[in-house]
PDB file of C-alpha atoms and ligand atoms in Angstrom:
ATOM      1  CA  MET A   1      71.174 102.501  52.353  1.00  0.00           C
ATOM      2  CA  SER A   2      74.416 102.333  54.104  1.00  0.00           C
ATOM      3  CA  SER A   3      76.317  99.167  55.077  1.00  0.00           C
ATOM      4  CA  VAL A   4      77.639  99.120  58.662  1.00  0.00           C
ATOM      5  CA  ILE A   5      81.328  98.310  58.850  1.00  0.00           C
ATOM      6  CA  ASP A   6      81.683  95.736  61.616  1.00  0.00           C
ATOM      7  CA  GLY A   7      84.865  96.631  63.509  1.00  0.00           C
ATOM      8  CA  LYS A   8      84.408  93.673  65.909  1.00  0.00           C
ATOM      9  CA  SER A   9      84.504  91.201  62.996  1.00  0.00           C
ATOM     10  CA  VAL A  10      87.412  92.812  61.203  1.00  0.00           C
ATOM     11  CA  ALA A  11      89.305  93.087  64.489  1.00  0.00           C
ATOM     12  CA  ALA A  12      88.614  89.353  65.116  1.00  0.00           C
ATOM     13  CA  THR A  13      90.300  88.628  61.748  1.00  0.00           C
ATOM     14  CA  VAL A  14      93.377  90.725  62.694  1.00  0.00           C
ATOM     15  CA  LEU A  15      93.569  88.981  66.089  1.00  0.00           C
ATOM     16  CA  GLU A  16      93.455  85.508  64.349  1.00  0.00           C
ATOM     17  CA  GLU A  17      96.421  86.642  62.216  1.00  0.00           C
ATOM     18  CA  CYS A  18      98.166  87.668  65.462  1.00  0.00           C
ATOM     19  CA  ARG A  19      97.399  84.377  67.058  1.00  0.00           C
ATOM     20  CA  ALA A  20      99.185  82.496  64.252  1.00  0.00           C
ATOM     21  CA  GLU A  21     102.174  84.960  64.387  1.00  0.00           C
ATOM     22  CA  VAL A  22     102.497  84.483  68.165  1.00  0.00           C
ATOM     23  CA  LEU A  23     102.856  80.724  67.631  1.00  0.00           C
ATOM     24  CA  GLU A  24     105.443  81.305  64.874  1.00  0.00           C
ATOM     25  CA  LEU A  25     107.482  83.699  67.009  1.00  0.00           C
ATOM     26  CA  LYS A  26     107.356  81.355  70.006  1.00  0.00           C
ATOM     27  CA  ALA A  27     108.608  78.506  67.836  1.00  0.00           C
ATOM     28  CA  ARG A  28     111.588  80.684  66.945  1.00  0.00           C
ATOM     29  CA  GLY A  29     112.198  81.249  70.728  1.00  0.00           C
ATOM     30  CA  ILE A  30     110.779  84.744  70.838  1.00  0.00           C
ATOM     31  CA  ASN A  31     108.171  85.240  73.581  1.00  0.00           C
ATOM     32  CA  PRO A  32     106.455  88.607  72.719  1.00  0.00           C
ATOM     33  CA  GLY A  33     105.806  90.895  75.656  1.00  0.00           C
ATOM     34  CA  LEU A  34     103.893  94.226  76.071  1.00  0.00           C
ATOM     35  CA  ALA A  35     104.092  96.608  79.073  1.00  0.00           C
ATOM     36  CA  VAL A  36     101.194  98.918  79.618  1.00  0.00           C
ATOM     37  CA  VAL A  37     101.645 101.818  81.958  1.00  0.00           C
ATOM     38  CA  LEU A  38      98.682 103.697  83.512  1.00  0.00           C
ATOM     39  CA  VAL A  39      99.210 106.755  85.618  1.00  0.00           C
ATOM     40  CA  GLY A  40      96.241 107.854  87.692  1.00  0.00           C
ATOM     41  CA  GLU A  41      92.645 106.622  87.798  1.00  0.00           C
ATOM     42  CA  ASP A  42      90.888 107.941  84.639  1.00  0.00           C
ATOM     43  CA  PRO A  43      87.911 105.549  84.287  1.00  0.00           C
ATOM     44  CA  ALA A  44      88.103 105.332  80.473  1.00  0.00           C
ATOM     45  CA  SER A  45      91.777 104.718  80.556  1.00  0.00           C
ATOM     46  CA  GLN A  46      91.323 101.932  83.138  1.00  0.00           C
ATOM     47  CA  VAL A  47      88.808 100.255  80.728  1.00  0.00           C
ATOM     48  CA  TYR A  48      91.160 100.531  77.718  1.00  0.00           C
ATOM     49  CA  VAL A  49      94.166  99.291  79.702  1.00  0.00           C
ATOM     50  CA  GLY A  50      92.127  96.373  80.997  1.00  0.00           C
ATOM     51  CA  SER A  51      91.150  95.389  77.394  1.00  0.00           C
ATOM     52  CA  LYS A  52      94.683  95.674  76.122  1.00  0.00           C
ATOM     53  CA  VAL A  53      96.008  93.361  78.853  1.00  0.00           C
ATOM     54  CA  ARG A  54      93.096  90.894  78.441  1.00  0.00           C
ATOM     55  CA  THR A  55      93.690  90.682  74.708  1.00  0.00           C
ATOM     56  CA  CYS A  56      97.361  89.900  75.252  1.00  0.00           C
ATOM     57  CA  GLY A  57      96.278  87.064  77.558  1.00  0.00           C
ATOM     58  CA  ASP A  58      93.900  85.703  74.876  1.00  0.00           C
ATOM     59  CA  LEU A  59      96.642  85.608  72.336  1.00  0.00           C
ATOM     60  CA  GLY A  60      99.426  84.255  74.533  1.00  0.00           C
ATOM     61  CA  ILE A  61     101.294  87.492  74.548  1.00  0.00           C
ATOM     62  CA  HIS A  62     103.189  88.195  77.865  1.00  0.00           C
ATOM     63  CA  SER A  63     101.929  91.334  79.417  1.00  0.00           C
ATOM     64  CA  GLN A  64     102.910  93.521  82.255  1.00  0.00           C
ATOM     65  CA  LYS A  65     100.382  96.061  83.616  1.00  0.00           C
ATOM     66  CA  ILE A  66     101.970  98.888  85.761  1.00  0.00           C
ATOM     67  CA  VAL A  67      99.564 101.098  87.575  1.00  0.00           C
ATOM     68  CA  LEU A  68     101.047 104.187  89.141  1.00  0.00           C
ATOM     69  CA  PRO A  69      99.380 106.765  91.428  1.00  0.00           C
ATOM     70  CA  ALA A  70      98.245 110.077  89.930  1.00  0.00           C
ATOM     71  CA  SER A  71     100.907 111.754  92.144  1.00  0.00           C
ATOM     72  CA  THR A  72     103.753 110.052  90.235  1.00  0.00           C
ATOM     73  CA  SER A  73     106.463 112.549  89.261  1.00  0.00           C
ATOM     74  CA  GLN A  74     107.729 112.952  85.742  1.00  0.00           C
ATOM     75  CA  GLU A  75     111.135 111.571  86.830  1.00  0.00           C
ATOM     76  CA  GLU A  76     109.546 108.496  88.426  1.00  0.00           C
ATOM     77  CA  LEU A  77     107.572 107.763  85.262  1.00  0.00           C
ATOM     78  CA  VAL A  78     110.602 108.214  83.004  1.00  0.00           C
ATOM     79  CA  ALA A  79     112.586 105.855  85.363  1.00  0.00           C
ATOM     80  CA  VAL A  80     109.809 103.175  84.873  1.00  0.00           C
ATOM     81  CA  VAL A  81     110.031 103.666  81.092  1.00  0.00           C
ATOM     82  CA  ARG A  82     113.836 103.274  81.157  1.00  0.00           C
ATOM     83  CA  GLU A  83     113.602 100.060  83.139  1.00  0.00           C
ATOM     84  CA  LEU A  84     111.189  98.733  80.560  1.00  0.00           C
ATOM     85  CA  ASN A  85     113.499  99.832  77.746  1.00  0.00           C
ATOM     86  CA  ALA A  86     116.170  97.643  79.356  1.00  0.00           C
ATOM     87  CA  ASP A  87     113.945  94.552  80.084  1.00  0.00           C
ATOM     88  CA  PRO A  88     114.479  91.973  77.352  1.00  0.00           C
ATOM     89  CA  SER A  89     111.116  90.246  78.086  1.00  0.00           C
ATOM     90  CA  ILE A  90     109.347  93.492  76.992  1.00  0.00           C
ATOM     91  CA  HIS A  91     109.156  94.364  73.270  1.00  0.00           C
ATOM     92  CA  GLY A  92     106.365  96.936  73.338  1.00  0.00           C
ATOM     93  CA  ILE A  93     105.875  99.809  75.783  1.00  0.00           C
ATOM     94  CA  LEU A  94     102.713 101.903  75.949  1.00  0.00           C
ATOM     95  CA  VAL A  95     102.022 104.732  78.384  1.00  0.00           C
ATOM     96  CA  GLN A  96      98.228 105.277  78.338  1.00  0.00           C
ATOM     97  CA  SER A  97      97.191 108.721  77.266  1.00  0.00           C
ATOM     98  CA  PRO A  98      96.201 111.170  78.711  1.00  0.00           C
ATOM     99  CA  PRO A  99      98.440 111.195  81.745  1.00  0.00           C
ATOM    100  CA  PRO A 100      97.799 113.606  84.743  1.00  0.00           C
ATOM    101  CA  LYS A 101      98.353 117.254  83.904  1.00  0.00           C
ATOM    102  CA  HIS A 102     101.695 117.659  85.602  1.00  0.00           C
ATOM    103  CA  ILE A 103     103.289 115.018  83.334  1.00  0.00           C
ATOM    104  CA  ASP A 104     105.099 116.255  80.149  1.00  0.00           C
ATOM    105  CA  GLU A 105     103.658 113.567  77.818  1.00  0.00           C
ATOM    106  CA  GLU A 106     106.025 114.387  75.006  1.00  0.00           C
ATOM    107  CA  ALA A 107     109.068 113.942  77.162  1.00  0.00           C
ATOM    108  CA  VAL A 108     107.801 110.513  78.334  1.00  0.00           C
ATOM    109  CA  VAL A 109     107.208 109.417  74.783  1.00  0.00           C
ATOM    110  CA  ARG A 110     110.752 110.496  73.909  1.00  0.00           C
ATOM    111  CA  ALA A 111     112.118 108.356  76.748  1.00  0.00           C
ATOM    112  CA  ILE A 112     110.659 105.217  75.217  1.00  0.00           C
ATOM    113  CA  ASP A 113     113.053 103.163  73.061  1.00  0.00           C
ATOM    114  CA  PRO A 114     111.719 103.887  69.541  1.00  0.00           C
ATOM    115  CA  ARG A 115     112.132 100.117  68.745  1.00  0.00           C
ATOM    116  CA  LYS A 116     109.613  99.443  71.590  1.00  0.00           C
ATOM    117  CA  ASP A 117     107.300 102.353  70.796  1.00  0.00           C
ATOM    118  CA  VAL A 118     104.219 100.322  69.704  1.00  0.00           C
ATOM    119  CA  ASP A 119     102.090 103.399  69.851  1.00  0.00           C
ATOM    120  CA  GLY A 120     104.108 105.004  67.074  1.00  0.00           C
ATOM    121  CA  PHE A 121     104.260 108.260  68.946  1.00  0.00           C
ATOM    122  CA  HIS A 122     108.109 108.725  69.185  1.00  0.00           C
ATOM    123  CA  PRO A 123     109.604 111.295  66.808  1.00  0.00           C
ATOM    124  CA  GLU A 124     111.610 108.514  65.088  1.00  0.00           C
ATOM    125  CA  ASN A 125     108.386 106.595  64.287  1.00  0.00           C
ATOM    126  CA  VAL A 126     106.544 109.777  63.219  1.00  0.00           C
ATOM    127  CA  ALA A 127     109.406 110.513  60.858  1.00  0.00           C
ATOM    128  CA  LYS A 128     109.304 106.940  59.525  1.00  0.00           C
ATOM    129  CA  LEU A 129     105.621 107.210  58.835  1.00  0.00           C
ATOM    130  CA  ALA A 130     106.179 110.440  56.907  1.00  0.00           C
ATOM    131  CA  LEU A 131     109.053 108.656  54.987  1.00  0.00           C
ATOM    132  CA  GLU A 132     106.898 105.611  54.290  1.00  0.00           C
ATOM    133  CA  ASP A 133     109.601 103.466  55.985  1.00  0.00           C
ATOM    134  CA  LYS A 134     107.830 100.247  56.988  1.00  0.00           C
ATOM    135  CA  THR A 135     110.244  99.438  59.842  1.00  0.00           C
ATOM    136  CA  GLY A 136     108.507 102.146  61.995  1.00  0.00           C
ATOM    137  CA  PHE A 137     105.376 101.745  64.053  1.00  0.00           C
ATOM    138  CA  VAL A 138     102.070 103.238  62.687  1.00  0.00           C
ATOM    139  CA  PRO A 139      99.766 104.539  65.441  1.00  0.00           C
ATOM    140  CA  CYS A 140      97.161 101.923  66.159  1.00  0.00           C
ATOM    141  CA  THR A 141      93.914 103.847  65.691  1.00  0.00           C
ATOM    142  CA  PRO A 142      94.692 105.267  62.183  1.00  0.00           C
ATOM    143  CA  ALA A 143      96.144 101.851  61.141  1.00  0.00           C
ATOM    144  CA  GLY A 144      92.900 100.333  62.300  1.00  0.00           C
ATOM    145  CA  CYS A 145      90.936 102.822  60.255  1.00  0.00           C
ATOM    146  CA  MET A 146      92.928 101.987  57.160  1.00  0.00           C
ATOM    147  CA  ARG A 147      92.240  98.281  57.799  1.00  0.00           C
ATOM    148  CA  LEU A 148      88.535  99.027  58.045  1.00  0.00           C
ATOM    149  CA  LEU A 149      88.439 100.874  54.794  1.00  0.00           C
ATOM    150  CA  ALA A 150      90.256  97.956  53.051  1.00  0.00           C
ATOM    151  CA  ALA A 151      87.935  95.376  54.666  1.00  0.00           C
ATOM    152  CA  ALA A 152      84.873  97.362  53.429  1.00  0.00           C
ATOM    153  CA  GLY A 153      86.350  97.412  49.890  1.00  0.00           C
ATOM    154  CA  VAL A 154      86.680 101.190  49.838  1.00  0.00           C
ATOM    155  CA  LYS A 155      88.905 102.530  47.039  1.00  0.00           C
ATOM    156  CA  THR A 156      91.038 105.280  48.461  1.00  0.00           C
ATOM    157  CA  ALA A 157      93.051 106.000  45.258  1.00  0.00           C
ATOM    158  CA  GLY A 158      92.093 109.403  43.919  1.00  0.00           C
ATOM    159  CA  ALA A 159      89.310 109.812  46.465  1.00  0.00           C
ATOM    160  CA  GLU A 160      88.702 113.028  48.342  1.00  0.00           C
ATOM    161  CA  ALA A 161      89.314 112.249  51.991  1.00  0.00           C
ATOM    162  CA  VAL A 162      88.582 114.671  54.780  1.00  0.00           C
ATOM    163  CA  VAL A 163      90.231 114.094  58.179  1.00  0.00           C
ATOM    164  CA  ILE A 164      88.547 116.115  60.970  1.00  0.00           C
ATOM    165  CA  GLY A 165      91.064 116.592  63.828  1.00  0.00           C
ATOM    166  CA  ARG A 166      94.832 117.091  63.722  1.00  0.00           C
ATOM    167  CA  SER A 167      95.926 115.156  66.810  1.00  0.00           C
ATOM    168  CA  MET A 168      99.257 113.278  66.914  1.00  0.00           C
ATOM    169  CA  ILE A 169      97.327 110.112  67.961  1.00  0.00           C
ATOM    170  CA  VAL A 170      94.885 110.141  65.029  1.00  0.00           C
ATOM    171  CA  GLY A 171      94.488 113.066  62.683  1.00  0.00           C
ATOM    172  CA  LYS A 172      98.040 113.659  61.524  1.00  0.00           C
ATOM    173  CA  PRO A 173      99.101 110.025  61.086  1.00  0.00           C
ATOM    174  CA  MET A 174      95.678 109.314  59.458  1.00  0.00           C
ATOM    175  CA  ALA A 175      96.354 111.997  56.845  1.00  0.00           C
ATOM    176  CA  LEU A 176      99.859 110.627  56.113  1.00  0.00           C
ATOM    177  CA  LEU A 177      98.450 107.042  55.696  1.00  0.00           C
ATOM    178  CA  LEU A 178      95.677 108.132  53.326  1.00  0.00           C
ATOM    179  CA  MET A 179      98.115 110.155  51.177  1.00  0.00           C
ATOM    180  CA  ALA A 180     100.867 107.510  51.190  1.00  0.00           C
ATOM    181  CA  LYS A 181     101.811 105.629  47.987  1.00  0.00           C
ATOM    182  CA  GLY A 182      99.414 102.826  47.538  1.00  0.00           C
ATOM    183  CA  SER A 183      96.542 104.677  49.327  1.00  0.00           C
ATOM    184  CA  ASP A 184      96.762 107.722  47.033  1.00  0.00           C
ATOM    185  CA  ALA A 185      93.933 109.771  48.429  1.00  0.00           C
ATOM    186  CA  THR A 186      93.607 113.464  48.086  1.00  0.00           C
ATOM    187  CA  VAL A 187      93.594 114.581  51.690  1.00  0.00           C
ATOM    188  CA  THR A 188      92.233 117.594  53.507  1.00  0.00           C
ATOM    189  CA  VAL A 189      92.907 117.948  57.290  1.00  0.00           C
ATOM    190  CA  ALA A 190      90.251 120.059  58.971  1.00  0.00           C
ATOM    191  CA  HIS A 191      90.348 121.317  62.602  1.00  0.00           C
ATOM    192  CA  SER A 192      88.713 123.699  64.999  1.00  0.00           C
ATOM    193  CA  ARG A 193      89.996 126.768  63.092  1.00  0.00           C
ATOM    194  CA  SER A 194      88.844 125.563  59.599  1.00  0.00           C
ATOM    195  CA  HIS A 195      86.303 127.793  57.915  1.00  0.00           C
ATOM    196  CA  ASP A 196      82.973 126.189  56.915  1.00  0.00           C
ATOM    197  CA  LEU A 197      83.546 122.645  58.027  1.00  0.00           C
ATOM    198  CA  PRO A 198      80.175 121.438  56.660  1.00  0.00           C
ATOM    199  CA  ALA A 199      81.211 122.551  53.108  1.00  0.00           C
ATOM    200  CA  ILE A 200      84.616 120.901  53.439  1.00  0.00           C
ATOM    201  CA  CYS A 201      82.876 117.664  54.488  1.00  0.00           C
ATOM    202  CA  ARG A 202      80.402 117.769  51.576  1.00  0.00           C
ATOM    203  CA  ARG A 203      83.280 117.375  49.160  1.00  0.00           C
ATOM    204  CA  ALA A 204      84.460 114.181  50.819  1.00  0.00           C
ATOM    205  CA  ASP A 205      84.206 110.661  49.468  1.00  0.00           C
ATOM    206  CA  ILE A 206      85.670 109.498  52.781  1.00  0.00           C
ATOM    207  CA  ILE A 207      85.334 111.242  56.136  1.00  0.00           C
ATOM    208  CA  ILE A 208      87.388 110.377  59.172  1.00  0.00           C
ATOM    209  CA  ALA A 209      85.923 111.987  62.220  1.00  0.00           C
ATOM    210  CA  ALA A 210      88.455 112.339  65.022  1.00  0.00           C
ATOM    211  CA  VAL A 211      87.618 115.556  67.034  1.00  0.00           C
ATOM    212  CA  GLY A 212      86.265 114.182  70.332  1.00  0.00           C
ATOM    213  CA  ARG A 213      83.002 116.242  70.137  1.00  0.00           C
ATOM    214  CA  PRO A 214      79.841 114.104  70.533  1.00  0.00           C
ATOM    215  CA  GLU A 215      77.718 113.875  67.389  1.00  0.00           C
ATOM    216  CA  MET A 216      79.287 116.943  65.805  1.00  0.00           C
ATOM    217  CA  VAL A 217      79.118 115.714  62.146  1.00  0.00           C
ATOM    218  CA  LYS A 218      75.561 116.217  60.907  1.00  0.00           C
ATOM    219  CA  GLY A 219      73.537 114.464  58.135  1.00  0.00           C
ATOM    220  CA  ASP A 220      73.600 117.590  55.839  1.00  0.00           C
ATOM    221  CA  TRP A 221      77.467 117.527  55.864  1.00  0.00           C
ATOM    222  CA  ILE A 222      77.558 114.263  53.983  1.00  0.00           C
ATOM    223  CA  LYS A 223      77.711 113.752  50.215  1.00  0.00           C
ATOM    224  CA  ASP A 224      75.448 110.915  49.124  1.00  0.00           C
ATOM    225  CA  GLY A 225      77.362 107.657  49.066  1.00  0.00           C
ATOM    226  CA  ALA A 226      80.292 108.845  51.219  1.00  0.00           C
ATOM    227  CA  VAL A 227      82.097 106.516  53.590  1.00  0.00           C
ATOM    228  CA  VAL A 228      82.271 107.632  57.202  1.00  0.00           C
ATOM    229  CA  ILE A 229      84.703 106.350  59.795  1.00  0.00           C
ATOM    230  CA  ASP A 230      83.873 107.585  63.239  1.00  0.00           C
ATOM    231  CA  VAL A 231      86.838 107.591  65.624  1.00  0.00           C
ATOM    232  CA  GLY A 232      85.089 109.370  68.503  1.00  0.00           C
ATOM    233  CA  ILE A 233      84.301 107.541  71.745  1.00  0.00           C
ATOM    234  CA  ASN A 234      82.437 110.102  73.885  1.00  0.00           C
ATOM    235  CA  ARG A 235      80.622 109.377  77.095  1.00  0.00           C
ATOM    236  CA  ILE A 236      77.385 111.248  77.419  1.00  0.00           C
ATOM    237  CA  GLU A 237      74.971 111.207  80.325  1.00  0.00           C
ATOM    238  CA  ASP A 238      72.053 108.821  79.989  1.00  0.00           C
ATOM    239  CA  PRO A 239      70.049 108.195  83.223  1.00  0.00           C
ATOM    240  CA  SER A 240      68.327 105.287  81.516  1.00  0.00           C
ATOM    241  CA  LYS A 241      71.602 103.265  81.594  1.00  0.00           C
ATOM    242  CA  LYS A 242      72.858 101.447  84.705  1.00  0.00           C
ATOM    243  CA  SER A 243      76.252 103.146  84.292  1.00  0.00           C
ATOM    244  CA  GLY A 244      74.555 106.568  83.938  1.00  0.00           C
ATOM    245  CA  TYR A 245      76.174 107.166  80.510  1.00  0.00           C
ATOM    246  CA  ARG A 246      76.307 105.877  77.021  1.00  0.00           C
ATOM    247  CA  LEU A 247      78.931 105.984  74.246  1.00  0.00           C
ATOM    248  CA  VAL A 248      78.419 108.051  71.191  1.00  0.00           C
ATOM    249  CA  GLY A 249      80.819 108.990  68.360  1.00  0.00           C
ATOM    250  CA  ASP A 250      81.758 112.249  66.692  1.00  0.00           C
ATOM    251  CA  VAL A 251      79.059 111.576  64.051  1.00  0.00           C
ATOM    252  CA  ALA A 252      75.298 112.032  64.544  1.00  0.00           C
ATOM    253  CA  TYR A 253      74.834 108.394  63.410  1.00  0.00           C
ATOM    254  CA  ASP A 254      71.054 108.325  62.875  1.00  0.00           C
ATOM    255  CA  GLU A 255      71.130 111.339  60.564  1.00  0.00           C
ATOM    256  CA  VAL A 256      74.456 110.431  58.774  1.00  0.00           C
ATOM    257  CA  ALA A 257      74.013 106.685  58.139  1.00  0.00           C
ATOM    258  CA  PRO A 258      71.133 106.875  55.652  1.00  0.00           C
ATOM    259  CA  LYS A 259      73.385 109.093  53.389  1.00  0.00           C
ATOM    260  CA  CYS A 260      76.492 106.945  53.475  1.00  0.00           C
ATOM    261  CA  SER A 261      77.487 103.956  51.443  1.00  0.00           C
ATOM    262  CA  ALA A 262      79.235 102.665  54.556  1.00  0.00           C
ATOM    263  CA  ILE A 263      79.729 103.822  58.128  1.00  0.00           C
ATOM    264  CA  THR A 264      81.371 102.528  61.368  1.00  0.00           C
ATOM    265  CA  PRO A 265      79.165 102.379  64.520  1.00  0.00           C
ATOM    266  CA  VAL A 266      80.163 103.421  68.025  1.00  0.00           C
ATOM    267  CA  PRO A 267      80.735 101.243  69.849  1.00  0.00           C
ATOM    268  CA  GLY A 268      81.897  98.308  67.651  1.00  0.00           C
ATOM    269  CA  GLY A 269      83.615 100.228  64.944  1.00  0.00           C
ATOM    270  CA  VAL A 270      87.081 101.740  65.280  1.00  0.00           C
ATOM    271  CA  GLY A 271      87.460 100.820  69.051  1.00  0.00           C
ATOM    272  CA  PRO A 272      88.104  97.084  68.700  1.00  0.00           C
ATOM    273  CA  MET A 273      90.561  97.844  65.793  1.00  0.00           C
ATOM    274  CA  THR A 274      92.804  99.908  67.963  1.00  0.00           C
ATOM    275  CA  ILE A 275      93.473  97.062  70.283  1.00  0.00           C
ATOM    276  CA  ALA A 276      93.944  94.589  67.488  1.00  0.00           C
ATOM    277  CA  LEU A 277      96.511  96.777  65.719  1.00  0.00           C
ATOM    278  CA  LEU A 278      98.338  97.308  69.106  1.00  0.00           C
ATOM    279  CA  MET A 279      98.755  93.543  69.203  1.00  0.00           C
ATOM    280  CA  LYS A 280     100.092  93.639  65.551  1.00  0.00           C
ATOM    281  CA  ASN A 281     102.534  96.345  66.509  1.00  0.00           C
ATOM    282  CA  THR A 282     103.722  94.364  69.541  1.00  0.00           C
ATOM    283  CA  LEU A 283     104.420  91.399  67.313  1.00  0.00           C
ATOM    284  CA  GLN A 284     106.228  93.627  64.830  1.00  0.00           C
ATOM    285  CA  ALA A 285     108.406  94.870  67.744  1.00  0.00           C
ATOM    286  CA  ALA A 286     109.037  91.378  68.885  1.00  0.00           C
ATOM    287  CA  ARG A 287     110.003  90.205  65.400  1.00  0.00           C
ATOM    288  CA  GLN A 288     112.311  93.141  64.797  1.00  0.00           C
ATOM    289  CA  LEU A 289     114.006  93.136  68.244  1.00  0.00           C
ATOM    290  CA  GLY A 290     114.069  89.268  68.236  1.00  0.00           C
ATOM    291  CA  SER A 291     115.901  89.123  64.988  1.00  0.00           C
ATOM    292  CA  ALA A 292     118.235  91.934  66.016  1.00  0.00           C
ATOM    293  CA  THR A 293     119.366  90.018  69.114  1.00  0.00           C
ATOM    294  CA  SER A 294     119.316  86.329  67.879  1.00  0.00           C
TER     295      SER A 294
HETATM  296  N1  GUN B 301      94.633 106.998  74.658  1.00  0.00           N
HETATM  297  C1  GUN B 301      93.728 106.952  73.635  1.00  0.00           C
HETATM  298  N2  GUN B 301      94.170 106.277  72.593  1.00  0.00           N
HETATM  299  C2  GUN B 301      95.450 105.899  72.858  1.00  0.00           C
HETATM  300  C3  GUN B 301      96.490 105.195  72.204  1.00  0.00           C
HETATM  301  O1  GUN B 301      96.325 104.709  71.069  1.00  0.00           O
HETATM  302  N3  GUN B 301      97.601 104.996  72.830  1.00  0.00           N
HETATM  303  C4  GUN B 301      97.788 105.423  74.140  1.00  0.00           C
HETATM  304  N4  GUN B 301      99.010 105.253  74.676  1.00  0.00           N
HETATM  305  N5  GUN B 301      96.936 106.134  74.792  1.00  0.00           N
HETATM  306  C5  GUN B 301      95.767 106.329  74.187  1.00  0.00           C
END
């Protein structure tokens, strides 16, 4: 039987750590601030941005929510980012992904001051992660997955870890974190061109599913006793729900759970961790920028 890794409870612990750190920073005269920029009206992004701002409020972190129309030009968005770079009340800047199609997301990320890049997407922070330089920002979702593994008592050293998905937001940084010194896993990164994904997964002691395909990982892909972290948050139609949809992960939970030693649910697994680690990163930015200027 598997144990269910309760992301809400682990996230609550992280948020309590943050609450204490906010007080400590404020006592030193540093008032942490996060700006969240949303371009367009993607319904899922609206929900995520709302939760990020609400969580800031709960912790006493100053937040600024900037909602721009879908017609916003690349230049206008970069101008907003530059203003936030120059704003001393803002320590963290996040532009919610994905932006509308006409926006060059990479150029926007490069415009963010790397010292305020709490998403950890700027090339400087990507490099720092690869170099294991702890002054950089680690992307929130993979950092949250690592914290879930630790909270569940999962030993990563020497383990076979399979990351499904090679995105810059999750797959690549996840692989770097798992292989870093101290984690010491043997890491395989699988993706849409990988041959025989089920066979690759059957080798894994730890599977991180981050492909964005509803319930793709099946029960017979899982080695007995493996640990499964499901990063997927997919909306699928469900007429029995008031909203008309329900959320499922990238893992076929009902088939997979009985074979695992531990698994994260969707919702209530990785999702709450992403926000909690964003708060951590914002406080890291405030601490680093605060000590640089005081
Ligand atoms: N969209 C989905 N996940 C993320 C994230 O971690 N950061 C940003 N900026 N956008 C996202």
